[in-house]
Amino acid sequence: MLVDSRLDELVEQAIGALPADEVLGLRHESTGDLHCQAVLYFSPGLPAWATSLGARACSPPARRGLSAVVGDERILAGLD
């Protein structure tokens, strides 16, 4: 619930600016605490934007539980 407003801001920014071959993926991940974390994954072609938001590079995420917030869901199909 707390992430909703920040996520809405990012989606608004991405809708007009995201290239067709890029995607923002979202997964709710549990760390064993009471609440889960919403983790946003930026596709590799968005490093400047991701870095400006404090994101850091990571290995490609697993496909399971990942959904496209903005962009084409089919782009995520290439993940394991």
mmCIF file of C-alpha atoms in Angstrom:
data_model
loop_
_atom_site.group_PDB
_atom_site.id
_atom_site.type_symbol
_atom_site.label_atom_id
_atom_site.label_comp_id
_atom_site.label_asym_id
_atom_site.label_seq_id
_atom_site.Cartn_x
_atom_site.Cartn_y
_atom_site.Cartn_z
ATOM 1 C CA MET A 1 0.000 0.000 0.000
ATOM 2 C CA LEU A 2 2.809 2.417 0.789
ATOM 3 C CA VAL A 3 4.431 1.998 -2.605
ATOM 4 C CA ASP A 4 1.309 2.903 -4.592
ATOM 5 C CA SER A 5 1.918 6.644 -4.958
ATOM 6 C CA ARG A 6 5.607 6.264 -5.844
ATOM 7 C CA LEU A 7 4.836 3.494 -8.317
ATOM 8 C CA ASP A 8 2.113 5.635 -9.895
ATOM 9 C CA GLU A 9 4.676 8.428 -10.400
ATOM 10 C CA LEU A 10 7.124 6.048 -12.101
ATOM 11 C CA VAL A 11 4.409 4.610 -14.326
ATOM 12 C CA GLU A 12 3.368 8.114 -15.379
ATOM 13 C CA GLN A 13 6.985 8.916 -16.321
ATOM 14 C CA ALA A 14 7.417 5.651 -18.199
ATOM 15 C CA ILE A 15 4.198 5.649 -20.218
ATOM 16 C CA GLY A 16 5.328 8.389 -22.584
ATOM 17 C CA ALA A 17 9.058 7.761 -22.521
ATOM 18 C CA LEU A 18 9.567 3.991 -22.425
ATOM 19 C CA PRO A 19 10.872 2.583 -25.731
ATOM 20 C CA ALA A 20 8.784 -0.261 -27.179
ATOM 21 C CA ASP A 21 11.544 -2.816 -26.553
ATOM 22 C CA GLU A 22 11.899 -2.025 -22.828
ATOM 23 C CA VAL A 23 9.828 -3.012 -19.819
ATOM 24 C CA LEU A 24 9.422 -2.262 -16.125
ATOM 25 C CA GLY A 25 8.766 -5.429 -14.189
ATOM 26 C CA LEU A 26 7.334 -5.676 -10.688
ATOM 27 C CA ARG A 27 7.432 -8.480 -8.170
ATOM 28 C CA HIS A 28 6.264 -8.556 -4.576
ATOM 29 C CA GLU A 29 9.002 -10.353 -2.653
ATOM 30 C CA SER A 30 8.893 -11.624 0.887
ATOM 31 C CA THR A 31 11.870 -11.288 3.186
ATOM 32 C CA GLY A 32 10.181 -13.213 5.968
ATOM 33 C CA ASP A 33 8.846 -10.056 7.590
ATOM 34 C CA LEU A 34 5.201 -9.182 8.075
ATOM 35 C CA HIS A 35 5.167 -7.115 4.883
ATOM 36 C CA CYS A 36 6.522 -7.918 1.452
ATOM 37 C CA GLN A 37 8.691 -5.633 -0.656
ATOM 38 C CA ALA A 38 7.693 -4.345 -4.062
ATOM 39 C CA VAL A 39 10.777 -4.717 -6.270
ATOM 40 C CA LEU A 40 10.826 -2.897 -9.591
ATOM 41 C CA TYR A 41 13.072 -4.296 -12.309
ATOM 42 C CA PHE A 42 14.224 -2.017 -15.130
ATOM 43 C CA SER A 43 15.155 -3.660 -18.419
ATOM 44 C CA PRO A 44 18.822 -3.266 -19.451
ATOM 45 C CA GLY A 45 18.183 -0.389 -21.863
ATOM 46 C CA LEU A 46 17.169 1.975 -19.044
ATOM 47 C CA PRO A 47 20.372 2.397 -16.985
ATOM 48 C CA ALA A 48 20.387 6.206 -16.751
ATOM 49 C CA TRP A 49 16.788 6.396 -15.563
ATOM 50 C CA ALA A 50 17.202 3.482 -13.146
ATOM 51 C CA THR A 51 20.394 4.924 -11.667
ATOM 52 C CA SER A 52 18.795 8.351 -11.248
ATOM 53 C CA LEU A 53 16.172 6.694 -9.039
ATOM 54 C CA GLY A 54 18.747 4.905 -6.897
ATOM 55 C CA ALA A 55 18.418 1.517 -8.571
ATOM 56 C CA ARG A 56 21.443 -0.731 -8.846
ATOM 57 C CA ALA A 57 22.361 -3.347 -11.416
ATOM 58 C CA CYS A 58 21.448 -6.959 -10.734
ATOM 59 C CA SER A 59 21.334 -10.277 -12.536
ATOM 60 C CA PRO A 60 18.247 -10.879 -14.661
ATOM 61 C CA PRO A 61 15.345 -11.785 -12.369
ATOM 62 C CA ALA A 62 13.489 -15.077 -12.530
ATOM 63 C CA ARG A 63 10.239 -14.853 -14.504
ATOM 64 C CA ARG A 64 8.099 -16.411 -11.758
ATOM 65 C CA GLY A 65 5.901 -13.799 -10.093
ATOM 66 C CA LEU A 66 7.170 -10.959 -12.274
ATOM 67 C CA SER A 67 4.630 -8.817 -14.106
ATOM 68 C CA ALA A 68 5.005 -5.937 -16.525
ATOM 69 C CA VAL A 69 3.990 -2.619 -14.993
ATOM 70 C CA VAL A 70 4.732 -0.683 -18.177
ATOM 71 C CA GLY A 71 5.788 -2.212 -21.462
ATOM 72 C CA ASP A 72 5.097 -5.420 -23.289
ATOM 73 C CA GLU A 73 4.620 -8.485 -21.059
ATOM 74 C CA ARG A 74 6.083 -10.644 -23.850
ATOM 75 C CA ILE A 75 9.507 -9.087 -23.240
ATOM 76 C CA LEU A 76 9.564 -10.887 -19.879
ATOM 77 C CA ALA A 77 9.005 -14.248 -21.580
ATOM 78 C CA GLY A 78 12.734 -14.547 -22.299
ATOM 79 C CA LEU A 79 13.538 -14.837 -18.577
ATOM 80 C CA ASP A 80 13.801 -18.269 -16.949
#
